[in-house]
Amino acid sequence: MTSNRKFIILLIFIIAVVSSFWLVSRYPALDIKAALSGSEAFEDPLTHQAHFHAPRKADFITRVVYTTLNWYETNWRGMAFGLVLAAGFYTLLKTIPRQSSDRRFRNSFMGMFVGTPLGVCVNCVAPIAKGMYEAGSKMETALAVMFSSPTLNIVVLTMLFSIFPFYMAVMKLVATFILILIIVPLISEKRRTAPENQVCEIDPAATYDLNHESWAMAFKSASRDYWKSLCYIFTRTVPLMLLAGVFGALASHLWSFDKLVGAPVNLASLSLLSFMGTLMPLPIAFDLMLAQAMMMSGLSPAFVTTLVFTFGTFSIYSAMIIARTFSVFLAVKLFFIVFAIGIGSFLFHTFATRWASLADVIPNTIFIFAYFAFALRRFIGLSPLWTGLGTAAFFAASLLAEPVFAPLAGSSAAYLPGLFAMLGIGLYLILCRKPV
């Protein structure tokens, strides 16, 4: 390990970048947003604080321009960190042997483990996911990093459970785990997509005898390769970021979420809300602040539940990066998956009719226990007899656990045993190094 001095230099650089960003910028900013939630009026549709104020009675184009500039100003720190870290991962992963693994569920779990502490929004983490994938990481790992960074950060989770009803927070958490740990592995392809080009491939000739590489030579080589990687990531992500800011500003001025305050809950309104919530490129934590503002303004809890999930989980910018890195089909597929889950969160938790209750109980019960049996049989390798007995025991435990969690989780208590079982099986597979 000590002979690969280039690897050590790059690793130290990445650790220094991440640490400085966390301590100096990201977590202090998140703490400020958490303190301001519910106590401050928003000065701009896409950020809580406007640095450029549009003139009073400005026309539509002028307001769009000012909102775009405010979005750029709000996101530039996170985007700069995303670009620097993406280039670092791209260069670092190129220096180590590529180990192909088809354990897609484990790869997604590891991606979630990497992405959770990053603390960058779904827009700024997209270049990081791109860099990781094109350096050799699996598709499911890169996507798990992208989805977990803006949604599972500890400060964001604290805000989530502090400012929203408990059942909404649990719904957001369970839906996010299902998206990352089940849906992402299932839709990821085993065959890698060819990179856009080979402009910044690390020269194999540079991997000559590392045992005789001096620290000065290693530093020079690492700097040269990092600069190539940074230019590569920059040219393929920053133009799309600028375009996404314009699209987001246009959408925010063409349609406002407060138009549905007092509106009746129906499928058309819900679909529009879920579509716009999935589309908007909101900064980290501002998604929760905006959803809370809508809740305080009188927006129906049914609509708020949809916004809590769709805000910050996906965006027009992340869709652009996925389309360019993987495929347009995957970008469209993920967009409509998040869109559908946003609608489903409403159906399963807030629509108090008999058919919606059945739509909750029957599909979810079948899915939870069928997947549990599948995991016991396919991943852990139990016999059909022990799989049946294990599933029956899980069913009995779920019935006993639901009354225990009901005072805290309400109607969401029935989902908690499934969540714990899913996390437990994933942890068991990782600890036992079982193939998935």
PDB file of C-alpha atoms in Angstrom, residues 11 51 57 60 86 91 122 129 139 161 166 169 216 241 255 278 289 294 307 343 347 367 371 375 378 409 413 426 428:
ATOM      1  CA  LEU A  11      -6.670   9.877  -0.822  1.00  0.00           C
ATOM      2  CA  HIS A  51     -28.772  37.789  -3.117  1.00  0.00           C
ATOM      3  CA  LYS A  57     -42.992  45.269 -10.911  1.00  0.00           C
ATOM      4  CA  PHE A  60     -41.502  37.898 -16.402  1.00  0.00           C
ATOM      5  CA  ALA A  86     -15.991  14.060  -8.548  1.00  0.00           C
ATOM      6  CA  THR A  91      -8.683   9.983 -10.540  1.00  0.00           C
ATOM      7  CA  VAL A 122     -29.301  16.167  -5.517  1.00  0.00           C
ATOM      8  CA  ALA A 129     -22.046   9.997  -9.182  1.00  0.00           C
ATOM      9  CA  MET A 139     -24.287   1.814 -11.772  1.00  0.00           C
ATOM     10  CA  PHE A 161     -38.559  14.507  12.024  1.00  0.00           C
ATOM     11  CA  PHE A 166     -44.100  11.596  12.425  1.00  0.00           C
ATOM     12  CA  ALA A 169     -41.161  11.546   8.168  1.00  0.00           C
ATOM     13  CA  ALA A 216       7.759  14.268  -6.093  1.00  0.00           C
ATOM     14  CA  MET A 241     -25.999  22.945 -14.423  1.00  0.00           C
ATOM     15  CA  TRP A 255     -46.381  27.743 -11.833  1.00  0.00           C
ATOM     16  CA  THR A 278     -39.722  15.807  -8.946  1.00  0.00           C
ATOM     17  CA  MET A 289     -38.272  24.370   4.307  1.00  0.00           C
ATOM     18  CA  MET A 294     -46.663  25.061   2.088  1.00  0.00           C
ATOM     19  CA  LEU A 307     -43.880  17.155  -1.655  1.00  0.00           C
ATOM     20  CA  ILE A 343     -48.314   9.790  -5.888  1.00  0.00           C
ATOM     21  CA  LEU A 347     -52.509   7.117  -1.710  1.00  0.00           C
ATOM     22  CA  PHE A 367     -44.828  -7.107  -1.553  1.00  0.00           C
ATOM     23  CA  TYR A 371     -39.766  -9.961  -0.909  1.00  0.00           C
ATOM     24  CA  ALA A 375     -34.504 -12.668   0.248  1.00  0.00           C
ATOM     25  CA  ARG A 378     -32.277 -16.275  -2.915  1.00  0.00           C
ATOM     26  CA  ALA A 409     -45.980   5.900  13.945  1.00  0.00           C
ATOM     27  CA  ALA A 413     -46.433   1.309  12.111  1.00  0.00           C
ATOM     28  CA  GLY A 426     -28.639  -6.266   4.009  1.00  0.00           C
ATOM     29  CA  TYR A 428     -26.146  -9.746   7.366  1.00  0.00           C
TER      30      TYR A 428
END
